[in-house]
Amino acid sequence: MDTYIPNDTFDRLTVALAAIEPCAITGKREPDHMVQALVAAGIWPASVKPKKR
């Protein structure tokens, strides 16, 4: 399924992902680094959205 996001969000995301430094121990980009990049780009999972009452 394709998901389309605004261009400015896409740009923030690509910049944030490109800035991730590999872990000094594993040499890999770890999942928590990806989460930090997404949050820095203002992209949040729907599960954190406040529920309507």
Coordinates of C-alpha atoms in Angstrom, one line a residue, residues 1-52:
M1 CA 0.0 0.0 0.0
D2 CA 1.4 3.4 -1.0
T3 CA 1.4 6.1 1.6
Y4 CA 1.8 9.7 0.6
I5 CA 3.0 12.4 3.0
P6 CA 3.5 16.1 2.4
N7 CA 6.8 17.0 0.6
D8 CA 8.1 18.9 3.6
T9 CA 7.6 15.9 5.9
F10 CA 9.3 13.7 3.4
D11 CA 12.2 16.1 3.2
R12 CA 12.6 16.2 7.0
L13 CA 12.4 12.5 7.2
T14 CA 15.1 11.9 4.5
V15 CA 17.4 14.4 6.2
A16 CA 16.8 12.8 9.6
L17 CA 17.4 9.3 8.4
A18 CA 20.6 10.3 6.5
A19 CA 22.0 11.8 9.7
I20 CA 21.8 8.6 11.7
E21 CA 25.2 7.5 12.7
P22 CA 25.8 3.7 13.0
C23 CA 26.1 2.3 16.6
A24 CA 29.8 2.3 17.7
I25 CA 29.4 -1.2 19.0
T26 CA 27.4 -3.0 16.3
G27 CA 28.3 -0.8 13.3
K28 CA 24.6 -0.8 12.4
R29 CA 21.8 1.7 12.5
E30 CA 19.7 0.4 15.3
P31 CA 15.8 0.5 15.4
D32 CA 15.8 3.1 18.2
H33 CA 17.8 5.4 16.0
M34 CA 15.1 5.0 13.3
V35 CA 12.4 5.9 15.8
Q36 CA 14.4 9.0 16.9
A37 CA 14.7 10.1 13.3
L38 CA 11.0 9.6 12.7
V39 CA 10.1 11.6 15.8
A40 CA 12.6 14.3 14.8
A41 CA 10.9 14.5 11.4
G42 CA 7.5 14.9 13.2
I43 CA 6.2 11.4 12.1
W44 CA 4.5 9.5 14.9
P45 CA 2.7 6.2 15.0
A46 CA -1.1 6.4 15.2
S47 CA -0.9 4.5 18.6
V48 CA 0.3 7.7 20.4
K49 CA -2.5 9.9 19.0
P50 CA -4.9 10.9 21.8
K51 CA -8.2 9.1 21.7
K52 CA -11.3 11.1 21.0

